[in-house]
Short mmCIF file of C-alpha atoms in Angstrom, two decimals:
data_model
loop_
_atom_site.label_atom_id
_atom_site.label_comp_id
_atom_site.label_asym_id
_atom_site.label_seq_id
_atom_site.Cartn_x
_atom_site.Cartn_y
_atom_site.Cartn_z
CA UNK A 26 -128.81 105.70 -85.19
CA UNK A 27 -131.57 106.78 -82.85
CA UNK A 28 -130.50 108.68 -79.76
CA UNK A 29 -133.86 109.43 -78.22
CA UNK A 30 -133.99 106.32 -76.06
CA UNK A 31 -131.60 104.41 -73.84
CA UNK A 32 -132.87 101.12 -75.22
CA UNK A 33 -132.29 97.99 -73.16
CA UNK A 34 -131.52 95.09 -74.82
CA UNK A 35 -100.23 110.08 -88.19
CA UNK A 36 -100.15 108.14 -91.55
CA UNK A 37 -101.30 104.55 -91.25
CA UNK A 38 -98.62 101.90 -90.90
CA UNK A 39 -98.28 99.47 -93.81
CA UNK A 40 -100.86 96.71 -93.62
CA UNK A 41 -99.99 93.06 -93.13
CA UNK A 42 -101.95 89.98 -94.00
CA UNK A 43 -102.42 86.86 -91.92
CA UNK A 44 -101.79 83.66 -93.79
CA UNK A 45 -104.71 81.48 -94.73
CA UNK A 46 -102.73 78.93 -96.68
CA UNK A 47 -104.47 76.05 -94.95
CA UNK A 48 -107.91 77.18 -96.12
CA UNK A 49 -109.72 75.52 -98.97
CA UNK A 50 -112.33 78.27 -99.03
CA UNK A 51 -112.28 81.50 -100.99
CA UNK A 52 -112.15 83.77 -97.95
CA UNK A 53 -110.00 86.82 -98.36
CA UNK A 54 -107.07 87.07 -95.92
CA UNK A 55 -107.31 89.13 -92.76
CA UNK A 56 -105.57 92.49 -93.19
CA UNK A 57 -104.13 94.38 -90.23
CA UNK A 58 -102.97 97.98 -89.97
CA UNK A 59 -101.02 99.32 -87.02
CA UNK A 60 -98.53 98.12 -84.48
CA UNK A 61 -100.14 97.17 -82.15
CA UNK A 62 -102.95 95.99 -84.40
CA UNK A 63 -105.48 98.80 -84.68
CA UNK A 64 -107.57 98.45 -87.83
CA UNK A 65 -108.52 94.98 -88.99
CA UNK A 66 -110.34 93.87 -92.11
CA UNK A 67 -111.67 90.35 -91.62
CA UNK A 68 -113.97 89.64 -94.57
CA UNK A 69 -116.80 87.19 -93.90
CA UNK A 70 -115.39 86.12 -90.53
CA UNK A 71 -117.36 85.19 -87.44
CA UNK A 72 -116.32 87.47 -84.57
CA UNK A 73 -116.35 86.36 -80.94
CA UNK A 74 -115.81 88.87 -78.12
CA UNK A 75 -114.97 87.77 -74.57
CA UNK A 76 -115.02 90.08 -71.57
CA UNK A 77 -112.96 90.32 -68.39
CA UNK A 78 -111.37 87.04 -67.21
CA UNK A 79 -109.44 88.18 -64.10
CA UNK A 80 -107.14 85.23 -63.59
CA UNK A 81 -109.78 82.49 -63.67
CA UNK A 82 -108.45 79.85 -66.06
CA UNK A 83 -111.36 77.44 -65.58
CA UNK A 84 -113.94 80.09 -66.45
CA UNK A 85 -111.81 81.32 -69.34
CA UNK A 86 -111.67 77.82 -70.81
CA UNK A 87 -115.41 77.44 -70.30
CA UNK A 88 -116.12 80.68 -72.18
CA UNK A 89 -113.82 79.74 -75.06
CA UNK A 90 -115.21 76.22 -75.35
CA UNK A 91 -118.74 77.63 -75.27
CA UNK A 92 -117.80 79.98 -78.11
CA UNK A 93 -116.58 77.05 -80.18
CA UNK A 94 -112.95 78.18 -80.42
CA UNK A 95 -111.31 75.88 -77.84
CA UNK A 96 -111.32 72.09 -77.76
CA UNK A 97 -113.03 70.46 -74.78
CA UNK A 98 -110.56 67.56 -74.52
CA UNK A 99 -108.02 69.42 -72.39
CA UNK A 100 -105.56 69.73 -75.30
CA UNK A 101 -106.13 73.50 -75.68
CA UNK A 102 -106.56 73.27 -79.44
CA UNK A 103 -108.08 75.97 -81.63
CA UNK A 104 -111.42 74.80 -83.01
CA UNK A 105 -112.66 78.15 -84.32
CA UNK A 106 -111.43 77.72 -87.91
CA UNK A 107 -111.59 81.22 -89.50
CA UNK A 108 -113.16 82.88 -86.43
CA UNK A 109 -111.76 86.17 -85.12
CA UNK A 110 -111.55 86.10 -81.31
CA UNK A 111 -111.22 89.33 -79.33
CA UNK A 112 -110.58 89.42 -75.58
CA UNK A 113 -111.29 92.83 -74.07
CA UNK A 114 -108.66 92.98 -71.33
CA UNK A 115 -108.52 92.61 -67.54
CA UNK A 116 -106.90 89.22 -67.53
CA UNK A 117 -104.75 90.40 -64.62
CA UNK A 118 -105.78 90.69 -60.94
CA UNK A 119 -108.41 89.01 -58.74
CA UNK A 120 -107.38 85.48 -59.78
CA UNK A 121 -104.36 83.18 -59.65
CA UNK A 122 -103.90 81.98 -63.26
CA UNK A 123 -103.17 85.22 -65.11
CA UNK A 124 -100.02 84.18 -66.98
CA UNK A 125 -101.61 80.84 -67.83
CA UNK A 126 -104.54 82.61 -69.54
CA UNK A 127 -102.18 84.92 -71.42
CA UNK A 128 -100.17 81.87 -72.51
CA UNK A 129 -103.31 80.05 -73.64
CA UNK A 130 -104.47 82.98 -75.76
CA UNK A 131 -101.01 83.32 -77.30
CA UNK A 132 -101.03 79.64 -78.25
CA UNK A 133 -104.54 79.95 -79.70
CA UNK A 134 -103.44 83.02 -81.67
CA UNK A 135 -100.73 81.03 -83.45
CA UNK A 136 -103.11 78.15 -84.15
CA UNK A 137 -105.86 80.49 -85.35
CA UNK A 138 -103.58 82.26 -87.82
CA UNK A 139 -102.65 78.91 -89.36
CA UNK A 140 -106.36 78.27 -89.96
CA UNK A 141 -107.27 81.65 -91.41
CA UNK A 142 -108.58 83.08 -88.14
CA UNK A 143 -107.07 85.44 -85.58
CA UNK A 144 -106.91 86.19 -81.87
CA UNK A 145 -106.62 89.76 -80.60
CA UNK A 146 -106.22 90.87 -77.01
CA UNK A 147 -106.81 94.32 -75.56
CA UNK A 148 -105.24 95.90 -72.52
CA UNK A 149 -107.61 96.91 -69.75
CA UNK A 150 -107.18 99.10 -66.70
CA UNK A 151 -105.79 96.21 -64.64
CA UNK A 152 -103.03 95.59 -67.18
CA UNK A 153 -102.03 99.26 -67.11
CA UNK A 154 -102.27 99.38 -63.30
CA UNK A 155 -99.85 96.48 -62.97
CA UNK A 156 -97.35 98.02 -65.38
CA UNK A 157 -97.53 101.13 -63.19
CA UNK A 158 -96.69 98.92 -60.19
CA UNK A 159 -100.17 99.08 -58.64
CA UNK A 160 -100.61 95.58 -57.20
CA UNK A 161 -103.47 96.25 -54.79
CA UNK A 162 -105.84 93.79 -56.52
CA UNK A 163 -103.30 91.00 -57.00
CA UNK A 164 -104.31 87.58 -55.69
CA UNK A 165 -101.75 85.80 -53.52
CA UNK A 166 -101.91 82.85 -55.89
CA UNK A 167 -100.97 85.17 -58.75
CA UNK A 168 -97.84 86.27 -56.89
CA UNK A 169 -96.95 82.61 -56.48
CA UNK A 170 -97.57 82.04 -60.18
CA UNK A 171 -95.05 84.83 -60.89
CA UNK A 172 -92.47 83.04 -58.72
CA UNK A 173 -93.11 79.73 -60.47
CA UNK A 174 -93.00 81.36 -63.88
CA UNK A 175 -89.66 83.06 -63.17
CA UNK A 176 -88.18 79.73 -62.08
CA UNK A 177 -89.67 78.03 -65.13
CA UNK A 178 -88.07 80.64 -67.41
CA UNK A 179 -84.65 79.54 -66.21
CA UNK A 180 -85.14 76.31 -68.15
CA UNK A 181 -85.19 78.27 -71.43
CA UNK A 182 -82.11 80.03 -72.75
CA UNK A 183 -83.55 83.41 -73.74
CA UNK A 184 -86.28 81.71 -75.80
CA UNK A 185 -89.15 83.80 -74.48
CA UNK A 186 -91.62 82.80 -77.19
CA UNK A 187 -91.21 79.09 -76.57
CA UNK A 188 -91.32 79.51 -72.81
CA UNK A 189 -94.36 81.77 -72.80
CA UNK A 190 -96.43 79.61 -75.14
CA UNK A 191 -95.47 76.47 -73.24
CA UNK A 192 -96.49 77.79 -69.81
CA UNK A 193 -100.14 76.81 -70.29
CA UNK A 194 -99.06 73.17 -70.63
CA UNK A 195 -97.19 73.05 -67.31
CA UNK A 196 -98.69 75.79 -65.13
CA UNK A 197 -101.23 73.57 -63.37
CA UNK A 198 -98.57 70.96 -62.55
CA UNK A 199 -96.31 73.65 -61.10
CA UNK A 200 -99.22 74.98 -59.05
CA UNK A 201 -100.08 71.55 -57.69
CA UNK A 202 -96.46 70.82 -56.77
CA UNK A 203 -96.24 74.18 -55.04
CA UNK A 204 -99.37 73.51 -52.98
CA UNK A 205 -98.12 70.09 -51.92
CA UNK A 206 -94.89 71.58 -50.62
CA UNK A 207 -96.43 74.74 -49.18
CA UNK A 208 -95.57 75.65 -45.61
CA UNK A 209 -98.24 76.88 -43.21
CA UNK A 210 -95.65 78.74 -41.16
CA UNK A 211 -96.69 82.41 -41.05
CA UNK A 212 -93.27 84.08 -41.53
CA UNK A 213 -92.55 81.80 -44.48
CA UNK A 214 -95.76 82.97 -46.17
CA UNK A 215 -94.73 86.59 -45.66
CA UNK A 216 -91.35 85.89 -47.25
CA UNK A 217 -93.12 84.14 -50.13
CA UNK A 218 -95.34 87.17 -50.67
CA UNK A 219 -92.35 89.51 -50.74
CA UNK A 220 -90.61 87.23 -53.22
CA UNK A 221 -93.76 87.22 -55.32
CA UNK A 222 -93.94 91.02 -55.39
CA UNK A 223 -90.31 91.18 -56.54
CA UNK A 224 -90.96 88.62 -59.29
CA UNK A 225 -94.09 90.44 -60.43
CA UNK A 226 -92.33 93.79 -60.46
CA UNK A 227 -89.56 92.34 -62.60
CA UNK A 228 -92.02 90.84 -65.09
CA UNK A 229 -94.44 93.77 -65.34
CA UNK A 230 -92.35 96.92 -64.96
CA UNK A 231 -92.03 98.93 -68.19
CA UNK A 232 -89.55 96.93 -70.24
CA UNK A 233 -90.17 93.75 -68.25
CA UNK A 234 -90.76 90.49 -70.11
CA UNK A 235 -94.48 90.31 -69.43
CA UNK A 236 -95.00 94.04 -69.94
CA UNK A 237 -93.36 93.70 -73.35
CA UNK A 238 -95.79 90.89 -74.15
CA UNK A 239 -98.73 93.09 -73.14
CA UNK A 240 -97.25 95.82 -75.36
CA UNK A 241 -98.38 93.77 -78.38
CA UNK A 242 -101.99 94.40 -77.38
CA UNK A 243 -103.99 97.49 -78.32
CA UNK A 244 -106.30 99.54 -76.10
CA UNK A 245 -108.63 100.19 -79.05
CA UNK A 246 -109.26 97.78 -81.91
CA UNK A 247 -111.54 98.29 -84.90
CA UNK A 248 -112.58 95.15 -86.76
CA UNK A 249 -114.65 95.88 -89.85
CA UNK A 250 -117.68 97.88 -88.65
CA UNK A 251 -117.10 97.30 -84.93
CA UNK A 252 -114.86 99.01 -82.39
CA UNK A 253 -113.67 97.18 -79.28
CA UNK A 254 -112.14 98.67 -76.14
CA UNK A 255 -112.08 97.91 -72.44
CA UNK A 256 -113.80 100.94 -70.93
CA UNK A 257 -115.20 103.08 -73.69
CA UNK A 258 -114.17 105.29 -76.57
CA UNK A 259 -115.13 108.98 -76.59
CA UNK A 260 -114.98 111.64 -79.32
CA UNK A 261 -111.83 113.25 -77.93
CA UNK A 262 -110.06 109.87 -77.99
CA UNK A 263 -110.79 109.56 -81.71
CA UNK A 264 -109.62 113.12 -82.28
CA UNK A 265 -106.39 112.35 -80.38
CA UNK A 266 -105.80 109.34 -82.63
CA UNK A 267 -106.49 105.66 -82.05
CA UNK A 268 -103.21 104.47 -83.55
CA UNK A 269 -101.40 107.15 -81.58
CA UNK A 270 -102.91 105.93 -78.29
CA UNK A 271 -102.10 102.31 -79.05
CA UNK A 272 -98.54 103.22 -79.97
CA UNK A 273 -98.04 105.36 -76.84
CA UNK A 274 -99.28 102.61 -74.53
CA UNK A 275 -97.12 100.04 -76.30
CA UNK A 276 -93.99 102.20 -76.09
CA UNK A 277 -94.62 102.91 -72.42
CA UNK A 278 -94.99 99.21 -71.63
CA UNK A 279 -91.79 98.46 -73.54
CA UNK A 280 -89.99 101.11 -71.52
CA UNK A 281 -89.36 103.34 -74.52
CA UNK A 282 -89.25 107.10 -74.19
CA UNK A 283 -88.47 109.76 -76.75
CA UNK A 284 -87.79 112.59 -74.33
CA UNK A 285 -86.37 111.14 -71.11
CA UNK A 286 -84.98 108.05 -69.43
CA UNK A 287 -88.34 107.31 -67.83
CA UNK A 288 -91.26 106.64 -70.20
CA UNK A 289 -94.28 108.82 -69.64
CA UNK A 290 -97.60 107.22 -68.71
CA UNK A 291 -100.04 107.69 -71.62
CA UNK A 292 -102.77 109.66 -69.86
CA UNK A 293 -105.37 109.81 -72.64
CA UNK A 294 -105.54 106.03 -72.82
CA UNK A 295 -104.81 104.91 -69.27
CA UNK A 296 -105.31 107.65 -66.69
CA UNK A 297 -108.44 109.42 -65.48
CA UNK A 298 -112.13 108.56 -65.26
CA UNK A 299 -112.65 109.33 -68.95
CA UNK A 300 -109.59 107.48 -70.30
CA UNK A 301 -110.14 104.57 -72.69
CA UNK A 302 -109.49 101.85 -70.11
CA UNK A 303 -111.34 103.50 -67.19
CA UNK A 304 -114.37 105.12 -68.84
CA UNK A 305 -117.73 103.80 -67.57
CA UNK A 306 -120.03 106.27 -69.33
CA UNK A 307 -121.66 103.60 -71.45
CA UNK A 308 -121.59 100.81 -68.86
CA UNK A 309 -123.50 102.21 -65.89
CA UNK A 310 -127.23 102.60 -66.14
CA UNK A 311 -128.37 106.05 -65.12
CA UNK A 312 -131.51 106.70 -63.11
CA UNK A 313 -131.45 110.35 -64.09
CA UNK A 314 -133.96 112.01 -66.34
CA UNK A 315 -134.37 110.98 -69.95
CA UNK A 316 -132.23 113.85 -71.23
CA UNK A 317 -129.18 112.34 -69.48
CA UNK A 318 -129.73 109.03 -71.25
CA UNK A 319 -130.20 110.86 -74.52
CA UNK A 320 -126.92 112.73 -73.95
CA UNK A 321 -125.01 109.48 -73.49
CA UNK A 322 -126.47 107.96 -76.65
CA UNK A 323 -125.64 111.17 -78.51
CA UNK A 324 -122.01 110.97 -77.36
CA UNK A 325 -121.90 107.35 -78.47
CA UNK A 326 -123.34 108.21 -81.86
CA UNK A 327 -120.77 110.99 -82.32
CA UNK A 328 -117.96 108.60 -81.41
CA UNK A 329 -119.14 105.84 -83.73
CA UNK A 330 -119.52 108.30 -86.59
CA UNK A 331 -116.02 109.67 -85.99
CA UNK A 332 -114.43 106.21 -86.03
CA UNK A 333 -116.64 104.86 -88.81
CA UNK A 334 -118.25 102.06 -86.80
CA UNK A 335 -121.75 100.66 -86.41
CA UNK A 336 -121.31 99.56 -82.83
CA UNK A 337 -118.97 99.45 -79.85
CA UNK A 338 -118.21 96.52 -77.53
CA UNK A 339 -116.86 97.18 -74.01
CA UNK A 340 -115.99 95.31 -70.83
CA UNK A 341 -114.74 96.78 -67.53
CA UNK A 342 -118.03 97.09 -65.63
CA UNK A 343 -119.69 93.82 -64.52
CA UNK A 344 -123.26 93.42 -65.73
CA UNK A 345 -125.10 91.24 -63.17
CA UNK A 346 -127.95 90.68 -65.62
CA UNK A 347 -125.57 89.40 -68.29
CA UNK A 348 -124.45 90.79 -71.64
CA UNK A 349 -126.74 93.56 -72.79
CA UNK A 350 -126.98 96.44 -75.22
CA UNK A 351 -128.13 100.05 -75.10
CA UNK A 352 -128.68 102.96 -77.46
CA UNK A 353 -130.44 100.99 -80.16
CA UNK A 354 -127.72 98.32 -80.43
CA UNK A 355 -124.95 100.97 -80.45
CA UNK A 356 -123.18 99.76 -77.31
CA UNK A 357 -122.74 96.19 -76.08
CA UNK A 358 -121.56 95.60 -72.47
CA UNK A 359 -120.00 92.14 -72.20
CA UNK A 360 -118.25 91.97 -68.81
CA UNK A 361 -120.43 89.51 -66.88
CA UNK A 362 -118.04 89.15 -63.93
CA UNK A 363 -117.36 85.50 -64.75
CA UNK A 364 -114.18 85.24 -62.65
CA UNK A 365 -114.51 83.64 -59.22
CA UNK A 366 -112.71 86.74 -57.96
CA UNK A 367 -115.56 88.99 -59.16
CA UNK A 368 -119.13 87.62 -59.42
CA UNK A 369 -118.34 84.00 -60.38
CA UNK A 370 -121.21 84.24 -62.84
CA UNK A 371 -121.99 81.95 -65.74
CA UNK A 372 -119.76 82.78 -68.73
CA UNK A 373 -121.30 84.53 -71.71
CA UNK A 374 -119.71 85.64 -74.98
CA UNK A 375 -120.77 87.88 -77.84
CA UNK A 376 -120.99 86.65 -81.41
CA UNK A 377 -121.10 88.89 -84.50
CA UNK A 378 -121.82 87.39 -87.91
CA UNK A 379 -122.59 89.64 -90.88
CA UNK A 380 -123.19 92.49 -88.38
CA UNK A 381 -125.89 90.42 -86.66
CA UNK A 382 -125.25 90.12 -82.93
CA UNK A 383 -126.27 87.47 -80.44
CA UNK A 384 -125.24 86.32 -76.99
CA UNK A 385 -123.99 82.79 -76.44
CA UNK A 386 -124.69 81.47 -72.95
CA UNK A 387 -124.04 77.76 -73.35
CA UNK A 388 -122.69 75.23 -75.85
CA UNK A 389 -126.12 74.60 -77.31
CA UNK A 390 -126.39 78.28 -78.19
CA UNK A 391 -123.07 78.09 -80.04
CA UNK A 392 -124.33 75.20 -82.17
CA UNK A 393 -127.90 76.36 -82.59
CA UNK A 394 -129.25 79.23 -84.61
CA UNK A 395 -131.48 80.95 -82.08
CA UNK A 396 -130.87 84.44 -80.82
CA UNK A 397 -130.42 84.55 -77.07
CA UNK A 398 -131.02 88.26 -76.57
CA UNK A 399 -133.43 90.60 -78.25
CA UNK A 400 -132.33 94.20 -78.04
CA UNK A 401 -134.60 96.28 -80.22
#
C-alpha cells in the first residue's frame, strides 16, 4: 500500500457457524470467532456498512432500504438475502428513536441469519458514554422512549428477547399516544425528564438490560479482509489484542468484574483521544505539510498489516462531503451525519463485493452497476 500521498477519494474462542439451511446456493456458511463476534469469515458475501444513526429511525430505514436489506413496505423485513450488514455504532444520543433502531437491527439480524446473511453492530463512543452514565447528548424524546419502553417491558414476564425484538412494531404507536396525552405544564415536563433519566440509568448502567444487549456488540470487527470500528484502530490496539478489547468492553457493560465489585472501564477501547471509539486520526483532514499526511498513512498501513486487513472502515466523524476514502483506499470514512440531530444529510452506505468498494447514495445505485465514487 502506498503511503506517500493522502489520496482523496489469548487463544481464539471456538468458532461458530450461522445457519444457511434456507439457501439453495452453494455458499459456504458464515463462520464467527469470538464473543462478542470479532473475526468473521463470510465467503462470497456482499458487505454493507452503515455509519452513525443517532436515534433517527426514519433516516435509518432510508439507509437500509437504499442498501437493499430492508423492505420498503413498512413491514421491516430483511431483503438482503446473504448480505452481511455492519452498523458502526453511535445509535444512541441526538435522536429520539434509539431503542427502536436497536430493536429493528436485532429483528433483521434474526431474519438475516435464516437467509444465510448476518447483521453485526459495533459500539461507538456514545454507547460507552451512556453506559458510563454520561447523558449530556441525550434527546428529551429519547428519555421519554426509555419511560415508554420500561412500561412496555412490564407486559412481558422476563422474556427480554421477545420484548426487545417486538419494540420496533409498537414504538411509534407508543410515541404517538404519549404526544397526544402530553402536558404542556412546565413542572410536569421537569418531572417527566427526571423519570426519564431514572429509566435510562436503569436500562444502561453496567448490568442493565439495555447495557447487556449492547454487550453483544464488538468495538472492533474483522470481516474477511476488512476491519470495522467506530473511531479507528491503531497499532497499539492490535498489540493489546482485539478479542481482549471486545471481551473487556462486553464484561464491563454486563457489570462483570474479576477483581472488585465495580467493573473497571476498559480504557484502551473506550477512554482517551486515541481509544478505539474516540480516535479521529484517520477521519480529520489535515492541512499540515505533506509529511504529516504521510505519517498518518504509514500508521494506517502498519495497523492494517498487523491485523491482516486490506482496508479499514470507520464512522464517528461526520463527513460533510459524503463517504470518502484516503490513503490509497486504505481508510473509508462513512459517517455522513445522516441523523436530523447531526447534519440531517442524505443517507449513504458503503458496499463491498469481492473487495471492490462503492458508495450507494440512492436506490438506483443499489440496483445499478455503476460506481458512485472514484478514489484512486
